[in-house]
PDB file of N, CA and C in Angstrom:
ATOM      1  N   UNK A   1      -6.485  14.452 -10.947  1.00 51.00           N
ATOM      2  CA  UNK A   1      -5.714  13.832 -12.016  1.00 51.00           C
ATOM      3  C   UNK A   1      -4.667  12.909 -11.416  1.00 51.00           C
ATOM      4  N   UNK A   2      -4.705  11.557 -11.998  1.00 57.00           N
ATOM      5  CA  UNK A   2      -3.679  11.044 -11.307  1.00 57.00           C
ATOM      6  C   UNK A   2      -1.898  11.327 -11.752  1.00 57.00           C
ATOM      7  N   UNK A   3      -1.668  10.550 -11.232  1.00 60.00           N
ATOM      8  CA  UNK A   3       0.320  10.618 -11.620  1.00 60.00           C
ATOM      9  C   UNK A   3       0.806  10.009 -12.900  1.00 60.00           C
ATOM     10  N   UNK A   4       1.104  10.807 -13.906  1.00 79.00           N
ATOM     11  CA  UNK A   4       2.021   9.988 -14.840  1.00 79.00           C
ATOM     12  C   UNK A   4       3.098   9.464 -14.653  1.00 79.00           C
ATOM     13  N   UNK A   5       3.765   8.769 -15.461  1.00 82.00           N
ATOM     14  CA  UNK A   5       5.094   8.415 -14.966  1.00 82.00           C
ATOM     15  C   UNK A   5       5.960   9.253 -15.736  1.00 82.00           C
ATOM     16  N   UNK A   6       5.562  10.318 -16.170  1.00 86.00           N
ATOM     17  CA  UNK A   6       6.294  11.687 -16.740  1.00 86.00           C
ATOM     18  C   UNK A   6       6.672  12.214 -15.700  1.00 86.00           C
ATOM     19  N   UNK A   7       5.274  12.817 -14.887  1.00 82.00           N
ATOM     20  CA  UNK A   7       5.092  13.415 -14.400  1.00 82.00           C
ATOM     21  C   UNK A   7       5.854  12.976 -12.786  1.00 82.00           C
ATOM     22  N   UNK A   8       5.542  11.937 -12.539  1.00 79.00           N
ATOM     23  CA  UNK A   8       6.296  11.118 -11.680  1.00 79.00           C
ATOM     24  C   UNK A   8       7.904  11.394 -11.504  1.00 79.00           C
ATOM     25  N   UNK A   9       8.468  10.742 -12.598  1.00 85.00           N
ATOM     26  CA  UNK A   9       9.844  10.867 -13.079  1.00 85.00           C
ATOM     27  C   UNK A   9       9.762  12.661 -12.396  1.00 85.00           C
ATOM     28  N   UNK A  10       9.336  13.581 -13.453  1.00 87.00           N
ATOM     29  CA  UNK A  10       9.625  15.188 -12.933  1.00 87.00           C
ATOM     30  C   UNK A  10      10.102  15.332 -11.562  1.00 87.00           C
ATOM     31  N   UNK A  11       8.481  14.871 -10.947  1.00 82.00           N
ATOM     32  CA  UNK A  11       8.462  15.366  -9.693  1.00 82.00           C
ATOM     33  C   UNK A  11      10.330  14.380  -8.370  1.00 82.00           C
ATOM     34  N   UNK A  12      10.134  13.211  -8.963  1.00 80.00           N
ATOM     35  CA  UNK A  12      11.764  12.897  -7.911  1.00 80.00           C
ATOM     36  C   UNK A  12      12.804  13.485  -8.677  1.00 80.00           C
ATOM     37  N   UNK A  13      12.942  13.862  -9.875  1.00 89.00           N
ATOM     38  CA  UNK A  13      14.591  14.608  -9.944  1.00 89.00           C
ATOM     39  C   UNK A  13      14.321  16.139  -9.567  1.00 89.00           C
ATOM     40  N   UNK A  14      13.409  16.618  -9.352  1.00 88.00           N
ATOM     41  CA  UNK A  14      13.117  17.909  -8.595  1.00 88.00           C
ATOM     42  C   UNK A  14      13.708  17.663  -7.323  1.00 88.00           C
ATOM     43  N   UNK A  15      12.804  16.538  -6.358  1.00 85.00           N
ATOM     44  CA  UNK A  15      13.329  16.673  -5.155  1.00 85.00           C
ATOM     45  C   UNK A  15      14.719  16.040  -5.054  1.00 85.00           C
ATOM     46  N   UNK A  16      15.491  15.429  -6.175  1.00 85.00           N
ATOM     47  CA  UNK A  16      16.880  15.482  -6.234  1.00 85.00           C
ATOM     48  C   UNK A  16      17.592  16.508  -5.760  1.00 85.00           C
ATOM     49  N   UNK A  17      16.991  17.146  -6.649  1.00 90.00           N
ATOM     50  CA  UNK A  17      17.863  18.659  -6.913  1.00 90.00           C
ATOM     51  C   UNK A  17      17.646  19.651  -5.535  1.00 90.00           C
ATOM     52  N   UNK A  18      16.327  19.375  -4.945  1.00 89.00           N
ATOM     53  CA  UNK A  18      16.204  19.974  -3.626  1.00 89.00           C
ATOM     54  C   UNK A  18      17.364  19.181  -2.515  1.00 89.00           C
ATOM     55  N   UNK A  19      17.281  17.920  -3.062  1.00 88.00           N
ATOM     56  CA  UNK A  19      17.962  17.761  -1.863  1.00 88.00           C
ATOM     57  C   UNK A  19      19.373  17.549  -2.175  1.00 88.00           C
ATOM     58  N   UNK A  20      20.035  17.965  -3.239  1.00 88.00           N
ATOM     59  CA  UNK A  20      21.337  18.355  -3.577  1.00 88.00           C
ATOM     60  C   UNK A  20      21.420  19.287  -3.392  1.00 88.00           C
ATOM     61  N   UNK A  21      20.446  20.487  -3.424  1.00 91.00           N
ATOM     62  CA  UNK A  21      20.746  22.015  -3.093  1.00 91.00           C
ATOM     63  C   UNK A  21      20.895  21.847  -1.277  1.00 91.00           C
ATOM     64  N   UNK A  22      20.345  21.271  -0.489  1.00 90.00           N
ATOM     65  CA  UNK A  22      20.105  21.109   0.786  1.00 90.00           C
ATOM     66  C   UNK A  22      21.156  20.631   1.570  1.00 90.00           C
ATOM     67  N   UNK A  23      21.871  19.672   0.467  1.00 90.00           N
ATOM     68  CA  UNK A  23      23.085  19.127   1.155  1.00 90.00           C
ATOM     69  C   UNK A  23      24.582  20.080   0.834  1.00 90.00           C
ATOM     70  N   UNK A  24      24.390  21.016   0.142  1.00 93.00           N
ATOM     71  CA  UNK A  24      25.227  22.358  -0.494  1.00 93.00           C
ATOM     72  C   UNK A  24      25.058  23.349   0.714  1.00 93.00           C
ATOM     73  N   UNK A  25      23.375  23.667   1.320  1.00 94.00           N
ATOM     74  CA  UNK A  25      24.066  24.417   2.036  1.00 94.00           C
ATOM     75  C   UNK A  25      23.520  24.426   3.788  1.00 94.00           C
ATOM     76  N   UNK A  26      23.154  22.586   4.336  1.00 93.00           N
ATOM     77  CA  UNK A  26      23.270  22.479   5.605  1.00 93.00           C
ATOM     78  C   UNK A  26      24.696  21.783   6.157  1.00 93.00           C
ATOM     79  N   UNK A  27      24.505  21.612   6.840  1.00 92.00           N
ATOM     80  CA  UNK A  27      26.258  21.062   7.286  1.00 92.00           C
ATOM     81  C   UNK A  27      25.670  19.479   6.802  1.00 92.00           C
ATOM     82  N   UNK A  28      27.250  18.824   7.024  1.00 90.00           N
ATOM     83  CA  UNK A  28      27.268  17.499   6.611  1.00 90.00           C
ATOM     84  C   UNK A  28      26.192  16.318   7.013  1.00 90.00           C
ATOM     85  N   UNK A  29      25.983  16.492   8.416  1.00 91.00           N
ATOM     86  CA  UNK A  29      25.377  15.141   8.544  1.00 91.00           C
ATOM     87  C   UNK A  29      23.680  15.473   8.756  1.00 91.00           C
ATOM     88  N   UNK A  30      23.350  16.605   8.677  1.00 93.00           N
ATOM     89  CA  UNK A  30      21.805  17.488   8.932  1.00 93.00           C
ATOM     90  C   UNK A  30      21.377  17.225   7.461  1.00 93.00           C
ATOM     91  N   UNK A  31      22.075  17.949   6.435  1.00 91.00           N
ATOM     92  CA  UNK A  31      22.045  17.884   4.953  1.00 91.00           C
ATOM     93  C   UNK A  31      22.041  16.871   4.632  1.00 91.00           C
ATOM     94  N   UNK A  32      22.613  15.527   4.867  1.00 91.00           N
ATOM     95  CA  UNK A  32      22.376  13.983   4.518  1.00 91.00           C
ATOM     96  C   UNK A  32      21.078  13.520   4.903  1.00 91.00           C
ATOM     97  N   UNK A  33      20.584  13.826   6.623  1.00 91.00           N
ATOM     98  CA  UNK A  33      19.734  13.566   6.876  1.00 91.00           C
ATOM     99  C   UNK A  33      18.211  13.903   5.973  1.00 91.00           C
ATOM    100  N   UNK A  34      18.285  15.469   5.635  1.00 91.00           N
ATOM    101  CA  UNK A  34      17.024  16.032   4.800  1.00 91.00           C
ATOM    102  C   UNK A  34      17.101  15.744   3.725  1.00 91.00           C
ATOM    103  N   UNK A  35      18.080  15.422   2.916  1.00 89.00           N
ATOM    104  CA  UNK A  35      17.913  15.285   1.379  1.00 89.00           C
ATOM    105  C   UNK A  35      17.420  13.357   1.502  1.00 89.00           C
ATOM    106  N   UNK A  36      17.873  12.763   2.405  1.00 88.00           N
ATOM    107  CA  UNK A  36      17.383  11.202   2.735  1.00 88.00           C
ATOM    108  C   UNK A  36      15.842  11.219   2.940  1.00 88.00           C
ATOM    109  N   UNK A  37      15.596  12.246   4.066  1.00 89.00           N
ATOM    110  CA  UNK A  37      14.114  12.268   4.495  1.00 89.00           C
ATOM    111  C   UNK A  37      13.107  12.627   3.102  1.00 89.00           C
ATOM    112  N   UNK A  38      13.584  13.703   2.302  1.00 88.00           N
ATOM    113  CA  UNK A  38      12.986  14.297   1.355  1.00 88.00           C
ATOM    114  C   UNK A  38      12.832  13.511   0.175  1.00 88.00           C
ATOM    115  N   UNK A  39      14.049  12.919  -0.451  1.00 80.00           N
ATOM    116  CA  UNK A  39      14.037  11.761  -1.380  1.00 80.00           C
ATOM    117  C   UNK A  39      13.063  10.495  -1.329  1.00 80.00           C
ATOM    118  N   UNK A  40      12.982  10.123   0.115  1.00 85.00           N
ATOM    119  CA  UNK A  40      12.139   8.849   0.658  1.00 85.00           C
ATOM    120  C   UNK A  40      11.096   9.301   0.749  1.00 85.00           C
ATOM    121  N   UNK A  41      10.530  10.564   1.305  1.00 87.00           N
ATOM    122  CA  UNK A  41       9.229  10.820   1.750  1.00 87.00           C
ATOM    123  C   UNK A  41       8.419  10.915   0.829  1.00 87.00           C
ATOM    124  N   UNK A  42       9.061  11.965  -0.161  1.00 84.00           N
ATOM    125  CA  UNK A  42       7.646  12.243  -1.283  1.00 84.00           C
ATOM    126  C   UNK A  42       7.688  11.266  -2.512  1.00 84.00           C
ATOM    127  N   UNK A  43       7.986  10.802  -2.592  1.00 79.00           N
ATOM    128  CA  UNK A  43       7.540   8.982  -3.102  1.00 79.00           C
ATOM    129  C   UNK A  43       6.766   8.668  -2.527  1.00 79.00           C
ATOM    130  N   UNK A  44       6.669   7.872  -1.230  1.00 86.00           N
ATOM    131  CA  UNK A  44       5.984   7.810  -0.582  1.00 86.00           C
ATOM    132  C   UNK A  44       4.272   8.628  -0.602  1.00 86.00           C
ATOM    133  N   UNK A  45       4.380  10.020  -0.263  1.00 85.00           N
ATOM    134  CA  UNK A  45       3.431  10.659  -0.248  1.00 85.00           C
ATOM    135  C   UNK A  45       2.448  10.725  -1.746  1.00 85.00           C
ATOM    136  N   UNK A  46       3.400  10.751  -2.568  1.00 80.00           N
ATOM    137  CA  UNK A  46       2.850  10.165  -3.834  1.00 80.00           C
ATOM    138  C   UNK A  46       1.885   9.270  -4.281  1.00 80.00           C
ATOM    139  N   UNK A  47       2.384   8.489  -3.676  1.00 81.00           N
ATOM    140  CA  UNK A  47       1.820   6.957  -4.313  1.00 81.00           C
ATOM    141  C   UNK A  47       0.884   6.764  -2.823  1.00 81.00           C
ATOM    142  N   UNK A  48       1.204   7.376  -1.645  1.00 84.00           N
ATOM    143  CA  UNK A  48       0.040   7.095  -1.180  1.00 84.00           C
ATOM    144  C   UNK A  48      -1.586   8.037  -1.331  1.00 84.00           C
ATOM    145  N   UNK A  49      -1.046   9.657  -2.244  1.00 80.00           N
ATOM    146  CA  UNK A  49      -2.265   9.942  -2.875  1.00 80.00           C
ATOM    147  C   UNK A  49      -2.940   9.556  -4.112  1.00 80.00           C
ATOM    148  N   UNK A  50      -1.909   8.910  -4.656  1.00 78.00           N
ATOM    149  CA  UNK A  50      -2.500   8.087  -5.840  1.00 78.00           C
ATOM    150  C   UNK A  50      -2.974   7.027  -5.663  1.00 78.00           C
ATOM    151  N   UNK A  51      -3.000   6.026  -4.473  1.00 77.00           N
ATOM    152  CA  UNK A  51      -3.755   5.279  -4.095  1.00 77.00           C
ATOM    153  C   UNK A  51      -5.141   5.047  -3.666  1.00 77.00           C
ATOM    154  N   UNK A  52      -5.075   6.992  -2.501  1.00 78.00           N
ATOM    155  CA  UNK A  52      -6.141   6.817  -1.952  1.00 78.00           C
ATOM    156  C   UNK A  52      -7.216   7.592  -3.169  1.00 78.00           C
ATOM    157  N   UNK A  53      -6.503   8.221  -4.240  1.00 76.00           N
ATOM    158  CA  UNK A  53      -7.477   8.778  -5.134  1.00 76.00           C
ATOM    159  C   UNK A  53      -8.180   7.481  -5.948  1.00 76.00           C
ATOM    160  N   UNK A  54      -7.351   6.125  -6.306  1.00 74.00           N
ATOM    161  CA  UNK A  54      -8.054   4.497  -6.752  1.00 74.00           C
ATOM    162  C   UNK A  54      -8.811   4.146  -5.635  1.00 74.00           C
ATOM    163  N   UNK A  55      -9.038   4.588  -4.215  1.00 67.00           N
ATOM    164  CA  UNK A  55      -9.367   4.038  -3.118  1.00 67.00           C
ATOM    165  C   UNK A  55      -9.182   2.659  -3.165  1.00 67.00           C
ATOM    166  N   UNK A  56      -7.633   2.322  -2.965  1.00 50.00           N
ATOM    167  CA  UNK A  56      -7.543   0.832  -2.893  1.00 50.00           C
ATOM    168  C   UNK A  56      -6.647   1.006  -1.546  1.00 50.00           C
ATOM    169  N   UNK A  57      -6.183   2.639  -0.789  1.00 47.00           N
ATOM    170  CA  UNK A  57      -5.291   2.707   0.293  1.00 47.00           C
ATOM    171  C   UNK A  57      -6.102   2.809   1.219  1.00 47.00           C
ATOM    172  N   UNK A  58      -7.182   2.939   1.471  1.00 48.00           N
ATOM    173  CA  UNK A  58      -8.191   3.143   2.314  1.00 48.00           C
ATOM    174  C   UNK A  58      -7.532   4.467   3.205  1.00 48.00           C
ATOM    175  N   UNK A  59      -7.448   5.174   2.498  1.00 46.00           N
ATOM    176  CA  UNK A  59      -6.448   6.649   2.786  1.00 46.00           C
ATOM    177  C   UNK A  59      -7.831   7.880   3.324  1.00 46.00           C
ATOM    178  N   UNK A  60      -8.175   8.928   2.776  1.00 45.00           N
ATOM    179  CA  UNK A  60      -8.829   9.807   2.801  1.00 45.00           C
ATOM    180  C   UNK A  60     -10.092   9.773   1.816  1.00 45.00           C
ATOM    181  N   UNK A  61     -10.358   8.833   1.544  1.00 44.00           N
ATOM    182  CA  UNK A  61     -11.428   8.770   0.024  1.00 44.00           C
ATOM    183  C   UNK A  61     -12.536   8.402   1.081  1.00 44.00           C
ATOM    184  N   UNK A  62     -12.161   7.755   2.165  1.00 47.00           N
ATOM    185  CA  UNK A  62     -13.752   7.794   3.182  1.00 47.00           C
ATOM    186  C   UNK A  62     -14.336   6.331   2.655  1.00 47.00           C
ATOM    187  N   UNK A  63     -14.359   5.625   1.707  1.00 48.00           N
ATOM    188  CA  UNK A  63     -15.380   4.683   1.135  1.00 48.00           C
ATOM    189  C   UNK A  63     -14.166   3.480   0.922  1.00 48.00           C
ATOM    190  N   UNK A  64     -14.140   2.597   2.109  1.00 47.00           N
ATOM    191  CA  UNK A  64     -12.968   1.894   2.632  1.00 47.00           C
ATOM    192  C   UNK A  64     -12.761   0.538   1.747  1.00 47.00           C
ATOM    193  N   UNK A  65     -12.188   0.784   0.385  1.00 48.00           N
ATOM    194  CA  UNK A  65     -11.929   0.189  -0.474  1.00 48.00           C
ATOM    195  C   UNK A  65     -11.398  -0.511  -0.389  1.00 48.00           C
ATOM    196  N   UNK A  66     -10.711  -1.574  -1.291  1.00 50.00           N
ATOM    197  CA  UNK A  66      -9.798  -3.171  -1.138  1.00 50.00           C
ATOM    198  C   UNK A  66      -9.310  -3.207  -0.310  1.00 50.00           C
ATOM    199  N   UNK A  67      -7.933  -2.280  -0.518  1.00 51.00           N
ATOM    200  CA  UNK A  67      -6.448  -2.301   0.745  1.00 51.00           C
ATOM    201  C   UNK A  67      -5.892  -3.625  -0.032  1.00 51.00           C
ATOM    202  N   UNK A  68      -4.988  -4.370   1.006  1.00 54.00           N
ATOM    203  CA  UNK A  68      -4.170  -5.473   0.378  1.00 54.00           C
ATOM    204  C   UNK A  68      -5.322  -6.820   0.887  1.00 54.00           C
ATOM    205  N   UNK A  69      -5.950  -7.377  -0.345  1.00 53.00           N
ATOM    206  CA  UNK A  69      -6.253  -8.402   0.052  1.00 53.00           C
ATOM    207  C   UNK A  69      -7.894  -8.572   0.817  1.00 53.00           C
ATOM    208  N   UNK A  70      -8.374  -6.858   0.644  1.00 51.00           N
ATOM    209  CA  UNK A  70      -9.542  -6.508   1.191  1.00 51.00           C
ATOM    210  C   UNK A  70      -9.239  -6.767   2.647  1.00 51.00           C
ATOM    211  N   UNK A  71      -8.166  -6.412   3.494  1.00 52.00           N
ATOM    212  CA  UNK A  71      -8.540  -6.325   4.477  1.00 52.00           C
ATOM    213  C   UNK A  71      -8.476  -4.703   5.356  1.00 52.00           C
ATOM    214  N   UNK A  72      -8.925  -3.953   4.297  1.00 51.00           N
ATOM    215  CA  UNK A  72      -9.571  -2.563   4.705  1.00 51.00           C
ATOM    216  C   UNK A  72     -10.649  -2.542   4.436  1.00 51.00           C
ATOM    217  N   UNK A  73     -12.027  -3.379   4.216  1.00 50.00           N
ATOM    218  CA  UNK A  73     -12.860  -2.875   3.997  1.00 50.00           C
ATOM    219  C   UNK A  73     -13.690  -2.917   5.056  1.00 50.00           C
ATOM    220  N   UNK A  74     -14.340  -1.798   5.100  1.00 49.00           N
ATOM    221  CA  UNK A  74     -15.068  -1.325   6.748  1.00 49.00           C
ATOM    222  C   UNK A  74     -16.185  -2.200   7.389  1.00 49.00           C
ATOM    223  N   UNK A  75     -16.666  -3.234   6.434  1.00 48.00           N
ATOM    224  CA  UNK A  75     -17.609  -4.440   7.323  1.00 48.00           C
ATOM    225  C   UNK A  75     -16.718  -5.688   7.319  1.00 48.00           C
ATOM    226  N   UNK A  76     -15.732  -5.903   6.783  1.00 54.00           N
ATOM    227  CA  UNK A  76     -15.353  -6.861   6.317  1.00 54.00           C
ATOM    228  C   UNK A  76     -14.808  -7.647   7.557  1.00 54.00           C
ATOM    229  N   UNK A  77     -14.617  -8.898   7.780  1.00 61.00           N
ATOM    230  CA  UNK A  77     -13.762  -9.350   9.141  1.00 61.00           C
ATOM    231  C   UNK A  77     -12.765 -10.483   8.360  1.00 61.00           C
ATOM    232  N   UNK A  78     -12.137 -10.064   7.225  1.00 75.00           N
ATOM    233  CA  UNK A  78     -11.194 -11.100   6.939  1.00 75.00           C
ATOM    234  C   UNK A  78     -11.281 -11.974   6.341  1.00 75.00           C
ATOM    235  N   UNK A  79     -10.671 -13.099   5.857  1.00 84.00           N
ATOM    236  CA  UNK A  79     -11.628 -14.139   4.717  1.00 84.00           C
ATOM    237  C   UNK A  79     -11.642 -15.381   5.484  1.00 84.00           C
ATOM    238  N   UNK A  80     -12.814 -15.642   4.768  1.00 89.00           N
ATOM    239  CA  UNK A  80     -13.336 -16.714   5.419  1.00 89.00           C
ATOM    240  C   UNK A  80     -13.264 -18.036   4.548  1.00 89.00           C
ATOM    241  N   UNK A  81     -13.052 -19.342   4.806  1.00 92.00           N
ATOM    242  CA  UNK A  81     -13.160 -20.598   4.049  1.00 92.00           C
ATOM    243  C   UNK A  81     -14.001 -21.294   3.801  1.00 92.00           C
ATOM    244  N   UNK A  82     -14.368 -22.225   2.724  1.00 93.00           N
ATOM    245  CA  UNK A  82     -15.482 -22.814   2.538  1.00 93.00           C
ATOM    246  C   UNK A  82     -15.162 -24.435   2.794  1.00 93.00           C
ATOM    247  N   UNK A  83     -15.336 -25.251   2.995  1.00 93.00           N
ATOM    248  CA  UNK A  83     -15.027 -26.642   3.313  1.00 93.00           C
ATOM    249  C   UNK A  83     -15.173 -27.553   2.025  1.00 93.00           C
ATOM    250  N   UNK A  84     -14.393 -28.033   1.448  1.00 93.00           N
ATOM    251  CA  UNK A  84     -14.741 -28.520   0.362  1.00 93.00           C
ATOM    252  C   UNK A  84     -15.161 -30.176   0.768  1.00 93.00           C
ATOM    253  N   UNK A  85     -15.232 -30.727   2.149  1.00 92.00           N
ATOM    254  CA  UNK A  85     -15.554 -31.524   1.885  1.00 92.00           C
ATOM    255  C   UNK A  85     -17.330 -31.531   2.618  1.00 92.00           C
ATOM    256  N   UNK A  86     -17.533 -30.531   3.330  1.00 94.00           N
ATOM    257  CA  UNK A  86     -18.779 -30.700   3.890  1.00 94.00           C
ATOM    258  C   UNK A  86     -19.430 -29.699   3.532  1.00 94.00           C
ATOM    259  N   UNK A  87     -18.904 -28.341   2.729  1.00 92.00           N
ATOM    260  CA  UNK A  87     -18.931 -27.220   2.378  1.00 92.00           C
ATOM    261  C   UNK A  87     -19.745 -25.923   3.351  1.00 92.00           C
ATOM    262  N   UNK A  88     -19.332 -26.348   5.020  1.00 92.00           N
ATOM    263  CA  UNK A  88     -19.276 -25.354   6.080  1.00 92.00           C
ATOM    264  C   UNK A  88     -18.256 -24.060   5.552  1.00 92.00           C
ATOM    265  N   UNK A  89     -18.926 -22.952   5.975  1.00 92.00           N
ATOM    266  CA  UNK A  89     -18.091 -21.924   5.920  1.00 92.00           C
ATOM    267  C   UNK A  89     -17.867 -21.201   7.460  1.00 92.00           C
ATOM    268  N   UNK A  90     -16.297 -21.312   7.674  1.00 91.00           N
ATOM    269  CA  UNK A  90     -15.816 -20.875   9.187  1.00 91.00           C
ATOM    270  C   UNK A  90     -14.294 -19.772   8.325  1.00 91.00           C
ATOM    271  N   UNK A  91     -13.974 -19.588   9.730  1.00 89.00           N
ATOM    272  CA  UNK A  91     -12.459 -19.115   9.711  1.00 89.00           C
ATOM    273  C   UNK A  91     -11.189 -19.606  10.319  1.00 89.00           C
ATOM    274  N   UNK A  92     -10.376 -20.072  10.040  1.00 86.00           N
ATOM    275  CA  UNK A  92      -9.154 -20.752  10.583  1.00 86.00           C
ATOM    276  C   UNK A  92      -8.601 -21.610   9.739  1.00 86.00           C
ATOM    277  N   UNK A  93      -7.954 -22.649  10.032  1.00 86.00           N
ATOM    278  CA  UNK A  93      -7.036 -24.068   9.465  1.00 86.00           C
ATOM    279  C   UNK A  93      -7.722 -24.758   9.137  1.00 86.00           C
ATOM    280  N   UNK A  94      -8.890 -25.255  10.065  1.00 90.00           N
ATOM    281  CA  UNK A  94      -9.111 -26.624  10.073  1.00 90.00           C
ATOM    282  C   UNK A  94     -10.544 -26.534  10.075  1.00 90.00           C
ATOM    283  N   UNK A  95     -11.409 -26.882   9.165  1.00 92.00           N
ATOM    284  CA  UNK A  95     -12.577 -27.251   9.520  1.00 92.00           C
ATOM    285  C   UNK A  95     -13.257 -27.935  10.702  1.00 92.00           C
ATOM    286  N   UNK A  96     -14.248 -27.039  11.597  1.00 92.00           N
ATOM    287  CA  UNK A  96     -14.372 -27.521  12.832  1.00 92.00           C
ATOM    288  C   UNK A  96     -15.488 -28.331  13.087  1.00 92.00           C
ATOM    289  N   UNK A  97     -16.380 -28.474  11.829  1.00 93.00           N
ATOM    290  CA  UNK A  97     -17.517 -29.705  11.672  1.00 93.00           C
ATOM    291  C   UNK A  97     -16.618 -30.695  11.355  1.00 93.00           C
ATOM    292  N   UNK A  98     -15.775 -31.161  10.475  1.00 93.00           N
ATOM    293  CA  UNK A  98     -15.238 -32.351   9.982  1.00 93.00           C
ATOM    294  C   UNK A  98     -13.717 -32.579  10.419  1.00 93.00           C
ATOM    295  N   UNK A  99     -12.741 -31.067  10.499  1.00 91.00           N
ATOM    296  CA  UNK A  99     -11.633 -31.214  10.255  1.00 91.00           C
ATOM    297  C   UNK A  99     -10.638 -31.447   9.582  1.00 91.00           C
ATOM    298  N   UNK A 100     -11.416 -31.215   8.003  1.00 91.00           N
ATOM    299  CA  UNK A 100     -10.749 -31.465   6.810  1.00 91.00           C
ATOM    300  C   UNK A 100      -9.600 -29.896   6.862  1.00 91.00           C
ATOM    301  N   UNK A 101      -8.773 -30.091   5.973  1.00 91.00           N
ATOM    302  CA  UNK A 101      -7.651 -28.941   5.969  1.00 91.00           C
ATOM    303  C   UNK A 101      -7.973 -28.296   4.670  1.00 91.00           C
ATOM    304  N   UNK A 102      -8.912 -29.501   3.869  1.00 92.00           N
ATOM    305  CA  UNK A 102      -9.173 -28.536   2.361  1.00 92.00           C
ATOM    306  C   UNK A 102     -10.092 -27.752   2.604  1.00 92.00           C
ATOM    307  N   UNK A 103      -9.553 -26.926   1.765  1.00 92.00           N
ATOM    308  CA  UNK A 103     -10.467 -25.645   1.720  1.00 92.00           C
ATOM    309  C   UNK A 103     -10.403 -24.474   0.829  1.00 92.00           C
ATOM    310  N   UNK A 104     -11.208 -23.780   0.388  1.00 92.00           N
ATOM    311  CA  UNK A 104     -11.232 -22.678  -0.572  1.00 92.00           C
ATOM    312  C   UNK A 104     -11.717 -21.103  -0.160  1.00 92.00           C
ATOM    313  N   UNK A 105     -10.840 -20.120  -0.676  1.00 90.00           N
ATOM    314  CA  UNK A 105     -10.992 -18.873   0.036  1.00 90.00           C
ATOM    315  C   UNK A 105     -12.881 -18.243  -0.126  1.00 90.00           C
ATOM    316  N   UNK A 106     -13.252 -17.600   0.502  1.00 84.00           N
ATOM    317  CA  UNK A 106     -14.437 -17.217   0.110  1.00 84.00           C
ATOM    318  C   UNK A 106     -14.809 -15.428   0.597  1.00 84.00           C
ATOM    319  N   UNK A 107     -14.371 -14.663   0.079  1.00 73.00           N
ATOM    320  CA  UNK A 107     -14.399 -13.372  -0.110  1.00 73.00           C
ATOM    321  C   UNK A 107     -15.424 -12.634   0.347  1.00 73.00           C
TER     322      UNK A 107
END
């Protein structure tokens, strides 16, 4: 099941409260440290299992989905351009049959 933003919301004023209870009873600068680590982390851990459950984090789902921009996907080598004026498809700046700079992404 994924994360509501109910459920969401719940789960960080919980670890509020953990890490207000934490800073109550470690000393000053230990207790800053864990309620910081704890506040930041499971956000984090969150949204990176709710990602890899969309498999768009290329996390634990095994089947190496988008990522940012598809550059997690497990055959993939990056995007490549099409030449709009000779319509060669390479990778880089510059078209290396003609040297035109136009160009269009090709997925």
């Amino acid at each position: 099941m994924l994360y509501s933003y109910k459920n969401y919301l719940i789960v960080l004023f919980a670890s509020l409260a953990v890490s207000i209870g934490l800073q109550m009873v470690l000393p000053f600068p230990y207790g800053l440290a864990a309620a910081l680590a704890i506040f930041i982390a499971l956000p984090l851990f969150i949204r990176r299992r709710y990602m890899s459950k969309m498999r768009g984090y290329g996390g634990d789902s095994g089947g190496g989905g988008g990522g940012f921009f598809g550059f997690n996907q497990e055959g993939g080598g990056g995007v490549k351009y099409v030449c709009l004026t000779c319509n060669h498809r390479y990778k880089g700046a510059t078209c290396p049959r003609c040297g035109s700079k136009m160009k269009r992404a090709d997925f």
